[in-house]
Short mmCIF file of C-alpha atoms in Angstrom, two decimals:
data_model
loop_
_atom_site.label_atom_id
_atom_site.label_comp_id
_atom_site.label_asym_id
_atom_site.label_seq_id
_atom_site.Cartn_x
_atom_site.Cartn_y
_atom_site.Cartn_z
CA GLU A 2 -99.93 168.80 -31.13
CA ALA A 3 -97.93 165.90 -29.84
CA GLY A 4 -98.42 164.96 -26.24
CA VAL A 5 -95.93 164.17 -23.43
CA ALA A 6 -93.77 161.27 -24.43
CA GLN A 7 -92.35 158.72 -21.97
CA SER A 8 -90.17 155.68 -22.20
CA PRO A 9 -90.00 152.88 -21.52
CA ARG A 10 -93.65 152.00 -20.84
CA TYR A 11 -92.89 149.03 -18.51
CA LYS A 12 -89.85 147.98 -16.62
CA ILE A 13 -89.12 145.05 -14.35
CA ILE A 14 -85.97 145.01 -12.20
CA GLU A 15 -84.64 143.34 -9.14
CA LYS A 16 -84.39 145.27 -5.91
CA ARG A 17 -80.91 147.05 -5.50
CA GLN A 18 -80.75 147.57 -9.34
CA SER A 19 -80.93 150.87 -10.96
CA VAL A 20 -83.39 152.18 -13.55
CA ALA A 21 -83.94 155.32 -15.54
CA PHE A 22 -87.06 156.90 -17.09
CA TRP A 23 -87.11 159.40 -19.93
CA CYS A 24 -89.60 162.15 -20.60
CA ASN A 25 -90.09 164.51 -23.52
CA PRO A 26 -92.62 167.29 -22.69
CA ILE A 27 -94.90 169.18 -25.05
CA SER A 28 -92.91 171.62 -27.14
CA GLY A 29 -92.71 175.00 -25.61
CA HIS A 30 -93.81 174.00 -22.03
CA ALA A 31 -91.29 175.41 -19.53
CA THR A 32 -92.47 173.54 -16.50
CA LEU A 33 -92.03 169.82 -16.14
CA TYR A 34 -93.14 167.51 -13.28
CA TRP A 35 -92.49 163.94 -12.25
CA TYR A 36 -95.13 162.19 -10.21
CA GLN A 37 -95.24 158.82 -8.54
CA GLN A 38 -98.54 156.99 -8.58
CA ILE A 39 -98.90 153.90 -6.33
CA LEU A 40 -101.67 151.57 -7.12
CA GLY A 41 -104.99 152.88 -5.72
CA GLN A 42 -103.64 156.23 -4.97
CA GLY A 43 -103.53 159.69 -6.63
CA PRO A 44 -100.17 160.99 -8.24
CA LYS A 45 -97.63 162.35 -5.89
CA LEU A 46 -95.35 165.10 -6.99
CA LEU A 47 -91.68 164.03 -6.78
CA ILE A 48 -89.89 166.97 -8.50
CA GLN A 49 -90.84 170.07 -10.44
CA PHE A 50 -88.55 171.79 -13.03
CA GLN A 51 -88.82 175.28 -14.49
CA ASN A 52 -86.64 175.25 -17.55
CA ASN A 53 -83.36 173.82 -16.39
CA GLY A 54 -83.85 174.55 -12.71
CA VAL A 55 -85.42 172.60 -9.88
CA VAL A 56 -88.32 174.46 -8.29
CA ASP A 57 -89.48 171.83 -5.80
CA ASP A 58 -87.90 168.52 -4.86
CA SER A 59 -89.17 168.33 -1.24
CA GLN A 60 -90.71 164.88 -1.70
CA LEU A 61 -88.05 163.32 -3.72
CA PRO A 62 -86.09 160.56 -1.80
CA LYS A 63 -82.79 162.08 -2.59
CA ASP A 64 -80.65 159.13 -1.20
CA ARG A 65 -81.91 157.04 -4.11
CA PHE A 66 -83.80 159.18 -6.64
CA SER A 67 -82.29 161.77 -8.91
CA ALA A 68 -83.52 163.73 -11.87
CA GLU A 69 -82.24 166.14 -14.44
CA ARG A 70 -83.49 168.34 -17.22
CA LEU A 71 -80.92 169.15 -19.70
CA LYS A 72 -81.35 172.09 -22.08
CA GLY A 73 -84.75 172.93 -20.48
CA VAL A 74 -86.45 170.13 -22.69
CA ASP A 75 -86.09 166.37 -22.05
CA SER A 76 -85.85 165.06 -18.50
CA THR A 77 -84.49 161.82 -16.92
CA LEU A 78 -85.54 160.37 -13.54
CA LYS A 79 -83.19 157.79 -12.04
CA ILE A 80 -83.60 155.33 -9.12
CA GLN A 81 -80.40 153.71 -7.60
CA PRO A 82 -80.74 151.33 -5.78
CA ALA A 83 -84.39 150.49 -6.21
CA LYS A 84 -86.53 149.22 -3.33
CA LEU A 85 -89.65 147.12 -3.36
CA GLU A 86 -91.68 150.08 -2.30
CA ASP A 87 -90.64 151.96 -5.45
CA SER A 88 -92.97 149.77 -7.56
CA ALA A 89 -95.42 152.27 -9.00
CA VAL A 90 -96.25 154.21 -12.15
CA TYR A 91 -94.03 157.26 -12.82
CA LEU A 92 -95.80 160.00 -14.56
CA CYS A 93 -94.26 162.98 -16.39
CA ALA A 94 -96.31 166.07 -16.98
CA SER A 95 -95.78 169.45 -18.49
CA ARG A 96 -97.75 172.66 -17.99
CA ASP A 97 -98.80 175.21 -20.53
CA ARG A 98 -99.29 179.06 -19.93
CA ALA A 99 -103.03 178.37 -19.29
CA ASN A 100 -102.02 176.46 -16.21
CA GLU A 101 -103.12 173.08 -17.60
CA GLN A 102 -100.90 170.15 -16.76
CA PHE A 103 -100.84 167.39 -19.51
CA PHE A 104 -99.64 163.97 -18.52
CA GLY A 105 -97.78 161.33 -20.34
CA PRO A 106 -98.73 157.63 -20.44
CA GLY A 107 -96.50 156.78 -17.59
CA THR A 108 -93.82 154.10 -16.94
CA ARG A 109 -94.98 151.16 -14.83
CA LEU A 110 -92.01 149.92 -12.71
CA THR A 111 -92.16 146.59 -10.91
CA VAL A 112 -89.37 145.90 -8.38
CA LEU A 113 -88.97 142.28 -7.57
CA GLU B 17 -101.15 170.40 5.97
CA ASP B 18 -102.90 170.42 2.61
CA GLN B 19 -105.31 167.52 2.21
CA VAL B 20 -107.68 166.28 -0.51
CA THR B 21 -110.35 163.58 0.26
CA GLN B 22 -112.49 162.12 -2.54
CA SER B 23 -115.69 160.08 -1.94
CA PRO B 24 -116.92 157.58 -2.68
CA GLU B 25 -113.91 155.39 -3.37
CA ALA B 26 -115.93 153.52 -6.03
CA LEU B 27 -119.29 154.00 -7.81
CA ARG B 28 -121.18 151.66 -9.86
CA LEU B 29 -123.84 153.18 -12.06
CA GLN B 30 -126.43 151.96 -14.59
CA GLU B 31 -126.36 153.75 -17.91
CA GLY B 32 -128.39 156.84 -17.61
CA GLU B 33 -128.24 156.88 -13.77
CA SER B 34 -126.94 160.38 -12.86
CA SER B 35 -124.70 160.80 -9.83
CA SER B 36 -122.14 163.09 -8.06
CA LEU B 37 -118.59 162.63 -6.87
CA ASN B 38 -117.26 164.62 -4.01
CA CYS B 39 -113.85 166.18 -3.41
CA SER B 40 -113.39 167.93 -0.10
CA TYR B 41 -110.14 169.81 0.48
CA THR B 42 -108.18 171.67 3.16
CA VAL B 43 -105.55 174.09 1.89
CA SER B 44 -104.06 177.19 3.24
CA GLY B 45 -104.90 179.12 0.04
CA LEU B 46 -106.33 177.72 -3.12
CA ARG B 47 -105.15 178.79 -6.43
CA GLY B 48 -107.16 176.24 -8.39
CA LEU B 49 -109.01 172.97 -8.23
CA PHE B 50 -108.52 170.51 -11.07
CA TRP B 51 -110.40 167.45 -12.27
CA TYR B 52 -108.88 164.72 -14.28
CA ARG B 53 -110.04 161.49 -15.80
CA GLN B 54 -107.74 158.39 -15.69
CA ASP B 55 -108.30 155.35 -17.88
CA PRO B 56 -106.48 152.08 -16.97
CA GLY B 57 -102.92 152.11 -18.08
CA LYS B 58 -102.92 155.77 -19.14
CA GLY B 59 -101.93 159.10 -17.68
CA PRO B 60 -104.49 161.43 -16.23
CA GLU B 61 -106.43 163.48 -18.82
CA PHE B 62 -107.40 167.13 -17.99
CA LEU B 63 -111.08 167.82 -17.62
CA PHE B 64 -111.54 171.19 -15.72
CA THR B 65 -109.99 173.90 -13.68
CA LEU B 66 -112.04 175.85 -11.17
CA TYR B 67 -110.57 178.98 -9.49
CA SER B 68 -113.27 180.58 -7.40
CA ALA B 69 -116.21 179.57 -5.25
CA GLY B 70 -119.43 179.49 -7.23
CA GLU B 71 -117.66 178.65 -10.57
CA GLU B 72 -119.14 175.86 -12.65
CA LYS B 73 -117.79 174.30 -15.83
CA GLU B 74 -119.43 171.71 -18.20
CA LYS B 75 -118.13 169.27 -20.76
CA GLU B 76 -120.60 166.84 -22.45
CA ARG B 77 -122.16 164.83 -19.58
CA LEU B 78 -119.87 166.25 -16.89
CA LYS B 79 -120.33 169.40 -14.79
CA ALA B 80 -117.91 170.52 -12.06
CA THR B 81 -118.76 172.95 -9.27
CA LEU B 82 -116.63 174.61 -6.46
CA THR B 83 -117.36 175.86 -3.07
CA LYS B 84 -114.88 177.12 -0.36
CA LYS B 85 -114.49 173.59 0.98
CA GLU B 86 -115.39 171.15 -1.64
CA SER B 87 -115.97 170.35 -5.29
CA PHE B 88 -118.53 168.22 -7.03
CA LEU B 89 -118.29 166.42 -10.30
CA HIS B 90 -121.82 165.73 -11.55
CA ILE B 91 -122.22 162.96 -14.24
CA THR B 92 -125.55 163.31 -16.03
CA ALA B 93 -126.92 160.27 -17.85
CA PRO B 94 -123.66 158.34 -17.93
CA LYS B 95 -122.60 156.15 -20.68
CA PRO B 96 -120.31 153.07 -20.38
CA GLU B 97 -117.47 155.19 -21.93
CA ASP B 98 -117.62 157.34 -18.91
CA SER B 99 -116.13 154.51 -16.86
CA ALA B 100 -112.78 155.65 -15.52
CA THR B 101 -111.16 156.95 -12.29
CA TYR B 102 -111.84 160.60 -11.68
CA LEU B 103 -109.07 162.44 -9.84
CA CYS B 104 -109.40 165.77 -8.06
CA ALA B 105 -106.32 167.92 -7.31
CA VAL B 106 -105.83 171.16 -5.55
CA GLN B 107 -103.15 173.84 -6.49
CA PRO B 108 -102.07 175.67 -3.36
CA MET B 109 -101.45 179.32 -3.46
CA THR B 110 -97.64 179.11 -2.61
CA THR B 111 -94.82 181.21 -3.98
CA ASP B 112 -92.11 178.56 -4.00
CA SER B 113 -93.59 175.99 -6.39
CA TRP B 114 -96.10 177.54 -8.57
CA GLY B 115 -98.31 175.01 -10.27
CA LYS B 116 -97.75 172.09 -7.91
CA LEU B 117 -100.82 169.82 -7.66
CA GLN B 118 -101.93 167.72 -4.76
CA PHE B 119 -104.13 164.81 -5.66
CA GLY B 120 -106.78 162.83 -3.90
CA ALA B 121 -106.97 159.08 -4.29
CA GLY B 122 -109.61 159.18 -6.93
CA THR B 123 -113.15 157.77 -7.49
CA GLN B 124 -113.39 154.68 -9.61
CA VAL B 125 -116.62 154.96 -11.75
CA VAL B 126 -118.03 151.87 -13.52
CA VAL B 127 -121.08 152.51 -15.78
CA THR B 128 -122.84 149.35 -16.99
CA PRO B 129 -125.20 149.08 -20.05
#
């Protein structure tokens, strides 16, 4: 079974630029999550999708972050404009019916 | 507010030296407690889910236990390949975002030969 795929793996941008991350969850997983992991901390949930719909985006900085999940499969997370404090690893995860969350390898973002 | 605290922050072990990691939590209602392993540059890898106090689960040299206020991850006779950051996460019993996980900061474990 293929795992959660993410791209790119690394991204370096200047502050105020925009960036987008892509996630392809495990086939058949209806629930998809985006987490932000700052160095030395645990992952923090940004947004949760159930199929196409947003279930929880209470911790998403909506003035600069946006996310979508078209057709209930792939998802894209965008930051516009980026700030220095957005430097982190962005993790995508999907959940199976046994309530296990499987994480992708993450995208490491550096904002200069 | 839900809170997860892991201790110690870092642990250095000799190969074969058993030890335990602690995860204490405060949550209004617990649906489940999860343990993950994270290697540098990789996403977290699922280890265990515990759902009720008194429950225990084992996998190779790892054993997880759960009480009403904390969970322990016991590492028995560790090997260098057990070196990783171990993350604990709680899943609150909420109706609005089923499945949401709140993570602790992790315990970084280094096992030396």
